Amino acid sequence: MSVVNPRIRHVSIDGALFQDEVDARQVMSVPSIYLNDDLFDSGRKGVEEILAKLDTGAAKREAAKMGTKDAFDVLVIGGGPAGAAAAVYAARKGIRTGVASERFGGQVLDTMGIENFISVKETEGPKLARQLEEHVRQYEVDIMNLQRASALVPGSDGLHEVRFESGGSLRAKTVILATGARWRQMGVPGEEQYRNKGVAYCPHCDGPLFKGKRVAVVGGGNSGVEAAIDLAGIVAHVTLLEFDTKLRADEVLQRKLRSLANVEVVLNAQTTEVTGDGQRVDGLVYTDRSSGDSRRVPLEGVFVQIGLLPNTEWLKGSVALSPRGEIEVDAHGRTSVPGVFAAGDATTTPYKQIIISMGDGSKAALSAFDHLIRSSSPAAKLEVREEEAETA
Ligand SMILES: Cc1cc2nc3c(=O)[nH]c(=O)nc-3n(C[C@H](O)[C@H](O)[C@H](O)COP(=O)(O)OP(=O)(O)OC[C@H]3O[C@@H](n4cnc5c(N)ncnc54)[C@H](O)[C@@H]3O)c2cc1C
């Protein structure tokens, strides 16, 4: 913003180089954004999100604009790899396509190194997220960012409605649900209070802020053990707590973990509380499940790595969800509601990965197109614009 507007002055501080600034401001999460010396926000933000926070009337204006839009042929909810792929595949059929999402890029924005996106040997999450949006913008797709869906109202006449927290709503002949997943929280006292003040979820993002300090990693699956290995190279000491009687991570990761001198593994441990001094974390309390004893570990940081939760609460009662809250889909990406499809991490599709989500999103878009051309309902009749149909 300061590059394009000379009235905005910006100072960027690298916390890894200026530890005294980090300590003085009690920064426990990056980026921490200060506006005129007051804490404005923390965590990764796009310029659109910052502007929306500064311009308080923006959400209402967007909601009013939504009300004027015609029904979409395909409306994608979610702008992660699954949603972006669905939008590209739908738009290439020359049909009216929209994507509404809270944060374009999804989890990819929170990822650093990506080395298993086939044909790209190595890339970084924010770069891939930018490329996803650029690819979608190549086509005539209506992209509506910073929109959080709050309800799906399936229509009996073939037109479905999606309502948003902003107050707006959109109608569509077919809907593709691609709302992905988010970090699972422990749900113990102190976790929310000390979030970004010692409680963290992204070791790649916030690990360097705990340089030379003591941290715990909660969770002994692949992501927990990877986080512990990663953090062991930065922090003074890592305590890895696993609820089960054994670690669930791949053997190769466990072997690496065991080779590290500054990592202690505690099995059969149920975290019960994160403690602090009111400003920042100073410890973690757990119950030893074999003896029932309660123990306290003094430390400065807690990294929670206990899996992901699908972003599907808003769909309860409208489409069938599995006991884990994932959207139930068949091999074509169809949900329990005709004309409503789903893709990616939010669904019962196994193995939550970028490339799998992209394949899933593409498949859902092709299924949606198939539904449109086969549907006999007048509302669902497809209107392929002539000039676009030729290029599709
Ligand atoms: C730290 C980390 C590292 C990872 N590393 C890798 C890796 O190296 N390789 C790999 O293949 N995979 C990796 N993954 C997994 C990968 O990122 C996911 O599998 C993938 O992003 C899932 O894509 P998705 O589109 O289904 O969901 P998401 O990426 O979660 O995107 C969901 C989208 O929906 C939006 N949304 C959510 N709720 C709503 C709502 N109510 N209304 C509107 N929009 C909503 C979100 O803002 C977002 O745009 C990693 C994940 C994490 C967290």
Tab-separated table of C-alpha atoms and ligand atoms in Angstrom:
chain	number	residue	atom	x	y	z
A	1	MET	CA	0.000	0.000	0.000
A	2	SER	CA	2.863	2.382	0.753
A	3	VAL	CA	4.352	1.710	-2.681
A	4	VAL	CA	1.247	2.957	-4.462
A	5	ASN	CA	0.180	5.627	-1.943
A	6	PRO	CA	2.842	8.134	-0.795
A	7	ARG	CA	0.626	9.145	2.174
A	8	ILE	CA	1.119	5.708	3.716
A	9	ARG	CA	4.442	5.050	5.439
A	10	HIS	CA	5.445	1.488	6.208
A	11	VAL	CA	8.231	0.061	8.361
A	12	SER	CA	8.928	-3.652	8.134
A	13	ILE	CA	10.775	-5.366	11.003
A	14	ASP	CA	12.281	-8.840	10.688
A	15	GLY	CA	11.700	-10.372	14.118
A	16	ALA	CA	14.432	-12.976	13.648
A	17	LEU	CA	16.998	-10.153	13.333
A	18	PHE	CA	15.530	-7.727	15.895
A	19	GLN	CA	14.651	-9.922	18.866
A	20	ASP	CA	14.535	-6.855	21.175
A	21	GLU	CA	11.635	-5.414	19.104
A	22	VAL	CA	9.834	-8.766	19.317
A	23	ASP	CA	10.262	-8.839	23.100
A	24	ALA	CA	9.285	-5.193	23.619
A	25	ARG	CA	6.092	-5.569	21.581
A	26	GLN	CA	5.453	-9.094	22.922
A	27	VAL	CA	5.003	-10.388	19.373
A	28	MET	CA	4.131	-14.107	19.309
A	29	SER	CA	2.752	-14.430	15.792
A	30	VAL	CA	3.726	-13.049	12.411
A	31	PRO	CA	3.038	-10.777	10.765
A	32	SER	CA	1.896	-8.482	13.595
A	33	ILE	CA	0.546	-5.338	11.968
A	34	TYR	CA	0.572	-2.022	13.822
A	35	LEU	CA	-1.463	0.952	12.656
A	36	ASN	CA	-0.258	4.243	14.136
A	37	ASP	CA	1.490	2.229	16.894
A	38	ASP	CA	-1.618	0.267	17.941
A	39	LEU	CA	-1.907	-3.452	17.181
A	40	PHE	CA	-4.175	-3.626	14.116
A	41	ASP	CA	-4.100	-7.332	13.287
A	42	SER	CA	-1.902	-10.406	13.243
A	43	GLY	CA	-1.516	-13.344	10.886
A	44	ARG	CA	-1.173	-13.463	7.110
A	45	LYS	CA	-3.525	-11.032	5.358
A	46	GLY	CA	-4.119	-10.056	1.754
A	47	VAL	CA	-4.457	-6.396	0.840
A	48	GLU	CA	-8.187	-6.958	0.277
A	49	GLU	CA	-8.604	-8.169	3.862
A	50	ILE	CA	-6.719	-5.163	5.240
A	51	LEU	CA	-8.817	-2.781	3.146
A	52	ALA	CA	-12.048	-4.466	4.229
A	53	LYS	CA	-11.048	-3.966	7.866
A	54	LEU	CA	-10.198	-0.301	7.304
A	55	ASP	CA	-13.308	0.356	5.192
A	56	THR	CA	-16.096	-0.825	7.488
A	57	GLY	CA	-18.875	-0.315	4.904
A	58	ALA	CA	-17.253	-2.590	2.297
A	59	ALA	CA	-19.035	-5.822	3.318
A	60	LYS	CA	-22.478	-4.186	3.159
A	61	ARG	CA	-21.784	-2.714	-0.283
A	62	GLU	CA	-20.638	-6.129	-1.559
A	63	ALA	CA	-23.794	-7.743	-0.147
A	64	ALA	CA	-25.981	-5.212	-1.972
A	65	LYS	CA	-24.065	-5.882	-5.204
A	66	MET	CA	-24.699	-9.635	-4.843
A	67	GLY	CA	-28.436	-9.053	-4.824
A	68	THR	CA	-28.268	-7.647	-8.359
A	69	LYS	CA	-26.510	-10.664	-9.884
A	70	ASP	CA	-28.272	-13.166	-12.153
A	71	ALA	CA	-28.240	-16.838	-11.223
A	72	PHE	CA	-24.972	-18.637	-11.963
A	73	ASP	CA	-24.758	-21.869	-13.942
A	74	VAL	CA	-22.013	-22.984	-11.558
A	75	LEU	CA	-21.329	-21.283	-8.232
A	76	VAL	CA	-18.177	-22.461	-6.438
A	77	ILE	CA	-17.922	-21.844	-2.698
A	78	GLY	CA	-14.253	-21.790	-1.630
A	79	GLY	CA	-11.120	-20.532	-3.378
A	80	GLY	CA	-8.502	-23.135	-2.437
A	81	PRO	CA	-6.996	-25.616	-4.918
A	82	ALA	CA	-10.331	-27.467	-5.244
A	83	GLY	CA	-12.403	-24.318	-5.810
A	84	ALA	CA	-9.889	-22.784	-8.240
A	85	ALA	CA	-9.733	-25.979	-10.326
A	86	ALA	CA	-13.539	-26.229	-10.363
A	87	ALA	CA	-13.830	-22.609	-11.536
A	88	VAL	CA	-11.328	-23.069	-14.376
A	89	TYR	CA	-12.991	-26.268	-15.594
A	90	ALA	CA	-16.490	-24.753	-15.407
A	91	ALA	CA	-15.473	-21.496	-17.111
A	92	ARG	CA	-13.825	-23.426	-19.960
A	93	LYS	CA	-17.286	-24.818	-20.780
A	94	GLY	CA	-18.425	-21.264	-21.499
A	95	ILE	CA	-21.024	-21.235	-18.744
A	96	ARG	CA	-21.725	-18.503	-16.177
A	97	THR	CA	-19.326	-19.247	-13.317
A	98	GLY	CA	-18.794	-17.562	-9.964
A	99	VAL	CA	-16.427	-18.238	-7.046
A	100	ALA	CA	-17.223	-16.883	-3.594
A	101	SER	CA	-14.641	-17.469	-0.899
A	102	GLU	CA	-13.448	-16.159	2.395
A	103	ARG	CA	-9.728	-16.233	1.554
A	104	PHE	CA	-8.600	-17.079	-1.978
A	105	GLY	CA	-5.770	-19.623	-1.821
A	106	GLY	CA	-7.037	-21.510	1.237
A	107	GLN	CA	-4.607	-23.594	3.268
A	108	VAL	CA	-1.961	-23.182	0.594
A	109	LEU	CA	-1.449	-19.664	1.978
A	110	ASP	CA	-0.257	-21.210	5.273
A	111	THR	CA	2.153	-23.624	3.601
A	112	MET	CA	5.823	-22.925	2.942
A	113	GLY	CA	7.649	-25.527	0.857
A	114	ILE	CA	5.587	-27.676	-1.517
A	115	GLU	CA	7.554	-30.474	-3.149
A	116	ASN	CA	4.835	-32.907	-4.211
A	117	PHE	CA	2.858	-30.843	-6.677
A	118	ILE	CA	3.676	-33.073	-9.613
A	119	SER	CA	5.630	-31.450	-12.472
A	120	VAL	CA	6.656	-28.531	-10.228
A	121	LYS	CA	9.719	-29.740	-8.314
A	122	GLU	CA	9.487	-27.106	-5.629
A	123	THR	CA	7.280	-24.103	-4.924
A	124	GLU	CA	5.991	-22.009	-2.038
A	125	GLY	CA	2.409	-21.765	-0.785
A	126	PRO	CA	1.820	-18.009	-1.227
A	127	LYS	CA	3.264	-18.214	-4.767
A	128	LEU	CA	0.983	-21.118	-5.693
A	129	ALA	CA	-2.016	-19.301	-4.158
A	130	ARG	CA	-1.266	-16.251	-6.326
A	131	GLN	CA	-0.968	-18.457	-9.416
A	132	LEU	CA	-4.293	-20.148	-8.634
A	133	GLU	CA	-6.069	-16.785	-8.610
A	134	GLU	CA	-4.241	-15.588	-11.745
A	135	HIS	CA	-5.299	-18.745	-13.588
A	136	VAL	CA	-8.954	-18.306	-12.605
A	137	ARG	CA	-8.816	-14.625	-13.659
A	138	GLN	CA	-7.766	-15.749	-17.187
A	139	TYR	CA	-11.404	-16.718	-17.661
A	140	GLU	CA	-14.680	-14.884	-17.352
A	141	VAL	CA	-15.246	-15.892	-13.733
A	142	ASP	CA	-16.967	-13.636	-11.202
A	143	ILE	CA	-14.598	-13.782	-8.195
A	144	MET	CA	-16.161	-12.634	-4.925
A	145	ASN	CA	-13.533	-12.600	-2.173
A	146	LEU	CA	-13.959	-12.070	1.578
A	147	GLN	CA	-17.382	-13.709	1.474
A	148	ARG	CA	-18.133	-16.314	4.126
A	149	ALA	CA	-21.084	-18.575	3.288
A	150	SER	CA	-23.505	-19.156	6.166
A	151	ALA	CA	-26.265	-21.325	4.641
A	152	LEU	CA	-27.152	-23.406	1.620
A	153	VAL	CA	-30.835	-23.464	0.743
A	154	PRO	CA	-31.432	-26.206	-1.830
A	155	GLY	CA	-34.152	-25.237	-4.278
A	156	SER	CA	-36.854	-27.608	-5.436
A	157	ASP	CA	-37.138	-25.689	-8.744
A	158	GLY	CA	-33.505	-26.381	-9.656
A	159	LEU	CA	-32.186	-23.051	-8.372
A	160	HIS	CA	-30.152	-23.225	-5.167
A	161	GLU	CA	-29.444	-20.291	-2.887
A	162	VAL	CA	-26.265	-19.620	-0.905
A	163	ARG	CA	-26.466	-17.044	1.880
A	164	PHE	CA	-23.468	-15.147	3.218
A	165	GLU	CA	-22.566	-13.632	6.571
A	166	SER	CA	-22.327	-10.227	4.869
A	167	GLY	CA	-26.114	-10.386	4.388
A	168	GLY	CA	-25.890	-11.064	0.647
A	169	SER	CA	-27.100	-14.145	-1.196
A	170	LEU	CA	-26.503	-15.758	-4.593
A	171	ARG	CA	-28.540	-18.179	-6.689
A	172	ALA	CA	-27.172	-20.914	-8.918
A	173	LYS	CA	-28.301	-23.847	-11.016
A	174	THR	CA	-25.435	-25.934	-9.641
A	175	VAL	CA	-23.232	-25.360	-6.584
A	176	ILE	CA	-19.773	-26.803	-5.902
A	177	LEU	CA	-18.852	-26.858	-2.212
A	178	ALA	CA	-15.063	-26.565	-1.732
A	179	THR	CA	-14.671	-24.961	1.692
A	180	GLY	CA	-11.690	-27.087	2.750
A	181	ALA	CA	-10.507	-27.488	6.303
A	182	ARG	CA	-8.846	-25.628	9.196
A	183	TRP	CA	-6.589	-26.483	12.143
A	184	ARG	CA	-8.320	-28.495	14.857
A	185	GLN	CA	-8.176	-26.824	18.263
A	186	MET	CA	-7.646	-28.609	21.599
A	187	GLY	CA	-10.587	-26.874	23.268
A	188	VAL	CA	-8.822	-26.544	26.639
A	189	PRO	CA	-8.736	-23.504	28.953
A	190	GLY	CA	-6.080	-20.989	27.922
A	191	GLU	CA	-5.887	-22.054	24.252
A	192	GLU	CA	-8.087	-19.260	22.911
A	193	GLN	CA	-6.861	-16.687	25.454
A	194	TYR	CA	-3.228	-17.213	24.463
A	195	ARG	CA	-3.749	-17.746	20.723
A	196	ASN	CA	-0.962	-15.786	18.977
A	197	LYS	CA	0.509	-15.101	22.438
A	198	GLY	CA	2.327	-18.416	22.612
A	199	VAL	CA	-0.314	-20.788	21.232
A	200	ALA	CA	0.445	-21.359	17.550
A	201	TYR	CA	-0.668	-23.699	14.767
A	202	CYS	CA	1.866	-23.071	11.999
A	203	PRO	CA	5.461	-24.059	12.854
A	204	HIS	CA	6.769	-22.766	9.503
A	205	CYS	CA	5.253	-19.337	10.159
A	206	ASP	CA	5.771	-18.792	13.880
A	207	GLY	CA	8.645	-21.166	14.762
A	208	PRO	CA	11.432	-18.541	14.446
A	209	LEU	CA	9.718	-16.372	17.110
A	210	PHE	CA	10.513	-19.062	19.666
A	211	LYS	CA	14.234	-19.104	18.957
A	212	GLY	CA	16.100	-20.330	22.049
A	213	LYS	CA	12.843	-20.895	23.978
A	214	ARG	CA	11.000	-23.997	25.242
A	215	VAL	CA	7.964	-25.236	23.330
A	216	ALA	CA	5.541	-28.156	23.290
A	217	VAL	CA	4.055	-29.790	20.219
A	218	VAL	CA	0.685	-31.406	20.876
A	219	GLY	CA	0.017	-34.346	18.542
A	220	GLY	CA	2.150	-37.305	17.495
A	221	GLY	CA	0.896	-37.826	13.932
A	222	ASN	CA	2.953	-36.924	10.845
A	223	SER	CA	2.331	-33.184	11.169
A	224	GLY	CA	3.164	-33.142	14.915
A	225	VAL	CA	6.390	-35.084	14.501
A	226	GLU	CA	7.385	-33.004	11.460
A	227	ALA	CA	6.728	-29.849	13.496
A	228	ALA	CA	8.840	-31.151	16.397
A	229	ILE	CA	11.752	-31.968	14.053
A	230	ASP	CA	11.449	-28.565	12.398
A	231	LEU	CA	11.278	-26.666	15.711
A	232	ALA	CA	14.121	-28.634	17.324
A	233	GLY	CA	16.544	-26.823	15.013
A	234	ILE	CA	15.373	-23.396	16.231
A	235	VAL	CA	14.188	-23.631	19.826
A	236	ALA	CA	16.009	-24.719	23.011
A	237	HIS	CA	13.750	-27.667	23.836
A	238	VAL	CA	10.678	-29.439	22.436
A	239	THR	CA	8.251	-31.562	24.461
A	240	LEU	CA	6.081	-33.663	22.150
A	241	LEU	CA	2.820	-34.787	23.758
A	242	GLU	CA	0.802	-37.660	22.297
A	243	PHE	CA	-2.573	-38.787	23.667
A	244	ASP	CA	-2.109	-42.399	22.506
A	245	THR	CA	0.364	-44.960	23.866
A	246	LYS	CA	2.463	-44.686	20.681
A	247	LEU	CA	3.311	-42.115	18.041
A	248	ARG	CA	1.257	-42.363	14.840
A	249	ALA	CA	3.829	-40.759	12.509
A	250	ASP	CA	5.697	-42.646	9.755
A	251	GLU	CA	8.648	-44.680	11.056
A	252	VAL	CA	11.161	-42.610	9.070
A	253	LEU	CA	9.993	-39.446	10.863
A	254	GLN	CA	10.018	-41.156	14.270
A	255	ARG	CA	13.601	-42.292	13.683
A	256	LYS	CA	14.663	-38.750	12.866
A	257	LEU	CA	12.833	-37.475	15.955
A	258	ARG	CA	14.565	-39.970	18.234
A	259	SER	CA	17.956	-38.813	16.942
A	260	LEU	CA	17.391	-35.271	18.261
A	261	ALA	CA	18.899	-34.509	21.676
A	262	ASN	CA	16.597	-31.610	22.578
A	263	VAL	CA	13.275	-33.420	22.044
A	264	GLU	CA	11.384	-35.258	24.768
A	265	VAL	CA	8.391	-37.437	23.842
A	266	VAL	CA	5.588	-37.898	26.380
A	267	LEU	CA	3.052	-40.615	25.484
A	268	ASN	CA	-0.372	-41.212	27.005
A	269	ALA	CA	-0.671	-37.506	27.790
A	270	GLN	CA	-3.915	-35.538	27.672
A	271	THR	CA	-3.380	-31.783	27.553
A	272	THR	CA	-5.803	-30.114	29.977
A	273	GLU	CA	-4.737	-26.458	30.099
A	274	VAL	CA	-2.454	-23.803	28.663
A	275	THR	CA	-1.320	-21.442	31.415
A	276	GLY	CA	0.042	-17.902	31.186
A	277	ASP	CA	0.717	-14.686	33.037
A	278	GLY	CA	-2.144	-12.816	31.377
A	279	GLN	CA	0.125	-11.595	28.557
A	280	ARG	CA	1.749	-14.734	27.225
A	281	VAL	CA	2.020	-18.501	27.678
A	282	ASP	CA	4.145	-19.770	30.583
A	283	GLY	CA	3.227	-23.453	30.708
A	284	LEU	CA	1.122	-26.429	29.718
A	285	VAL	CA	-0.702	-28.851	32.020
A	286	TYR	CA	-1.406	-32.453	31.050
A	287	THR	CA	-2.804	-35.567	32.675
A	288	ASP	CA	-0.662	-38.702	32.590
A	289	ARG	CA	-3.390	-41.114	31.445
A	290	SER	CA	-1.674	-44.174	32.942
A	291	SER	CA	-1.386	-42.797	36.499
A	292	GLY	CA	-4.046	-40.056	36.401
A	293	ASP	CA	-1.456	-37.554	37.733
A	294	SER	CA	-1.532	-33.970	36.561
A	295	ARG	CA	1.829	-32.516	35.435
A	296	ARG	CA	2.919	-29.028	34.397
A	297	VAL	CA	5.600	-28.249	31.788
A	298	PRO	CA	7.033	-24.716	32.032
A	299	LEU	CA	7.473	-23.313	28.516
A	300	GLU	CA	6.920	-20.323	26.238
A	301	GLY	CA	5.124	-21.832	23.240
A	302	VAL	CA	2.563	-24.501	22.356
A	303	PHE	CA	2.185	-25.744	18.763
A	304	VAL	CA	-1.099	-27.572	18.240
A	305	GLN	CA	-0.898	-30.291	15.567
A	306	ILE	CA	-3.930	-32.503	16.132
A	307	GLY	CA	-5.345	-32.577	12.643
A	308	LEU	CA	-7.845	-30.698	10.563
A	309	LEU	CA	-11.563	-29.993	10.808
A	310	PRO	CA	-13.726	-29.661	7.673
A	311	ASN	CA	-15.303	-26.204	7.200
A	312	THR	CA	-18.811	-27.609	6.925
A	313	GLU	CA	-20.705	-26.429	10.031
A	314	TRP	CA	-22.722	-24.089	7.811
A	315	LEU	CA	-23.996	-27.081	5.784
A	316	LYS	CA	-25.554	-29.044	8.667
A	317	GLY	CA	-29.081	-29.972	7.729
A	318	SER	CA	-28.724	-29.176	4.013
A	319	VAL	CA	-26.366	-31.880	2.636
A	320	ALA	CA	-25.422	-35.261	4.130
A	321	LEU	CA	-22.254	-35.112	6.265
A	322	SER	CA	-20.191	-38.036	7.585
A	323	PRO	CA	-19.804	-38.512	11.367
A	324	ARG	CA	-16.532	-36.516	11.039
A	325	GLY	CA	-18.411	-33.643	9.435
A	326	GLU	CA	-17.084	-34.264	5.920
A	327	ILE	CA	-19.438	-33.775	2.960
A	328	GLU	CA	-20.414	-37.204	1.633
A	329	VAL	CA	-19.637	-37.465	-2.073
A	330	ASP	CA	-19.823	-40.246	-4.631
A	331	ALA	CA	-17.233	-40.995	-7.334
A	332	HIS	CA	-18.603	-38.079	-9.415
A	333	GLY	CA	-18.430	-35.538	-6.593
A	334	ARG	CA	-22.218	-35.574	-6.190
A	335	THR	CA	-23.630	-34.788	-2.736
A	336	SER	CA	-26.996	-35.913	-1.340
A	337	VAL	CA	-28.668	-32.905	-3.040
A	338	PRO	CA	-29.116	-33.071	-6.848
A	339	GLY	CA	-27.224	-30.207	-8.472
A	340	VAL	CA	-24.954	-29.703	-5.465
A	341	PHE	CA	-21.408	-31.095	-5.794
A	342	ALA	CA	-18.394	-31.011	-3.470
A	343	ALA	CA	-14.620	-31.339	-3.733
A	344	GLY	CA	-11.391	-31.311	-1.760
A	345	ASP	CA	-10.572	-31.397	1.946
A	346	ALA	CA	-14.167	-30.642	2.980
A	347	THR	CA	-15.348	-33.990	1.598
A	348	THR	CA	-15.045	-37.695	2.349
A	349	THR	CA	-12.426	-38.019	-0.443
A	350	PRO	CA	-9.400	-39.633	1.232
A	351	TYR	CA	-5.886	-38.110	1.399
A	352	LYS	CA	-6.045	-34.368	1.809
A	353	GLN	CA	-3.521	-32.999	-0.672
A	354	ILE	CA	-3.260	-30.122	-3.146
A	355	ILE	CA	-3.126	-32.281	-6.254
A	356	ILE	CA	-5.990	-34.469	-5.028
A	357	SER	CA	-8.133	-31.402	-4.282
A	358	MET	CA	-7.444	-29.993	-7.741
A	359	GLY	CA	-8.435	-33.278	-9.422
A	360	ASP	CA	-11.503	-33.389	-7.239
A	361	GLY	CA	-12.507	-29.824	-8.107
A	362	SER	CA	-12.102	-30.482	-11.838
A	363	LYS	CA	-14.209	-33.622	-11.551
A	364	ALA	CA	-16.958	-31.792	-9.651
A	365	ALA	CA	-17.082	-29.079	-12.343
A	366	LEU	CA	-17.391	-31.673	-15.125
A	367	SER	CA	-20.144	-33.416	-13.146
A	368	ALA	CA	-21.938	-30.083	-12.661
A	369	PHE	CA	-21.755	-29.440	-16.414
A	370	ASP	CA	-23.075	-32.947	-17.082
A	371	HIS	CA	-25.935	-32.285	-14.665
A	372	LEU	CA	-26.792	-29.032	-16.457
A	373	ILE	CA	-26.916	-30.560	-19.920
A	374	ARG	CA	-29.005	-33.503	-18.751
A	375	SER	CA	-31.353	-31.603	-16.493
A	376	SER	CA	-34.918	-31.251	-17.725
A	377	SER	CA	-35.875	-28.606	-15.141
A	378	PRO	CA	-36.561	-25.249	-16.876
A	379	ALA	CA	-34.573	-23.344	-14.238
A	380	ALA	CA	-31.559	-25.572	-14.779
A	381	LYS	CA	-31.624	-25.227	-18.561
A	382	LEU	CA	-28.156	-24.341	-19.717
A	383	GLU	CA	-27.513	-21.069	-21.490
A	384	VAL	CA	-24.118	-21.455	-23.113
A	385	ARG	CA	-23.196	-18.116	-24.633
A	386	GLU	CA	-22.642	-18.713	-28.316
A	387	GLU	CA	-19.230	-17.155	-28.766
A	388	GLU	CA	-17.919	-18.887	-25.621
A	389	ALA	CA	-19.323	-22.238	-26.621
A	390	GLU	CA	-17.183	-22.175	-29.726
A	391	THR	CA	-13.970	-21.757	-27.711
A	392	ALA	CA	-14.851	-24.168	-24.883
B	1	LIG	C1	0.692	-26.266	6.870
B	1	LIG	C2	0.166	-27.092	5.722
B	1	LIG	C3	1.075	-27.663	4.842
B	1	LIG	C4	0.602	-28.422	3.747
B	1	LIG	N1	1.528	-28.929	2.867
B	1	LIG	C5	1.098	-29.599	1.768
B	1	LIG	C6	2.026	-30.063	0.791
B	1	LIG	O1	3.249	-29.857	0.911
B	1	LIG	N2	1.519	-30.732	-0.291
B	1	LIG	C7	0.176	-30.980	-0.476
B	1	LIG	O2	-0.206	-31.563	-1.477
B	1	LIG	N3	-0.711	-30.538	0.446
B	1	LIG	C8	-0.292	-29.867	1.557
B	1	LIG	N4	-1.219	-29.432	2.491
B	1	LIG	C9	-2.642	-29.758	2.285
B	1	LIG	C10	-3.294	-28.857	1.239
B	1	LIG	O3	-2.995	-27.491	1.513
B	1	LIG	C11	-4.795	-29.082	1.219
B	1	LIG	O4	-5.047	-30.439	0.962
B	1	LIG	C12	-5.490	-28.244	0.147
B	1	LIG	O5	-5.226	-26.861	0.316
B	1	LIG	C13	-7.003	-28.474	0.182
B	1	LIG	O6	-7.598	-27.689	-0.799
B	1	LIG	P1	-9.148	-27.302	-0.708
B	1	LIG	O7	-9.396	-26.371	-1.839
B	1	LIG	O8	-9.965	-28.504	-0.569
B	1	LIG	O9	-9.326	-26.524	0.683
B	1	LIG	P2	-8.621	-25.243	1.315
B	1	LIG	O10	-7.241	-25.073	0.811
B	1	LIG	O11	-8.830	-25.384	2.782
B	1	LIG	O12	-9.498	-24.019	0.756
B	1	LIG	C14	-10.793	-23.784	1.246
B	1	LIG	C15	-11.345	-22.483	0.695
B	1	LIG	O13	-12.678	-22.287	1.152
B	1	LIG	C16	-12.816	-21.032	1.805
B	1	LIG	N5	-13.870	-21.149	2.829
B	1	LIG	C17	-13.884	-21.879	3.965
B	1	LIG	N6	-15.077	-21.767	4.591
B	1	LIG	C18	-15.811	-20.928	3.825
B	1	LIG	C19	-17.152	-20.422	3.905
B	1	LIG	N7	-17.975	-20.741	4.906
B	1	LIG	N8	-17.579	-19.579	2.940
B	1	LIG	C20	-16.774	-19.232	1.893
B	1	LIG	N9	-15.520	-19.688	1.758
B	1	LIG	C21	-15.054	-20.538	2.709
B	1	LIG	C22	-11.423	-20.735	2.318
B	1	LIG	O14	-11.261	-19.347	2.596
B	1	LIG	C23	-10.587	-21.226	1.121
B	1	LIG	O15	-10.635	-20.282	0.087
B	1	LIG	C24	-0.788	-28.655	3.566
B	1	LIG	C25	-1.702	-28.077	4.479
B	1	LIG	C26	-1.235	-27.297	5.531
B	1	LIG	C27	-2.236	-26.669	6.477
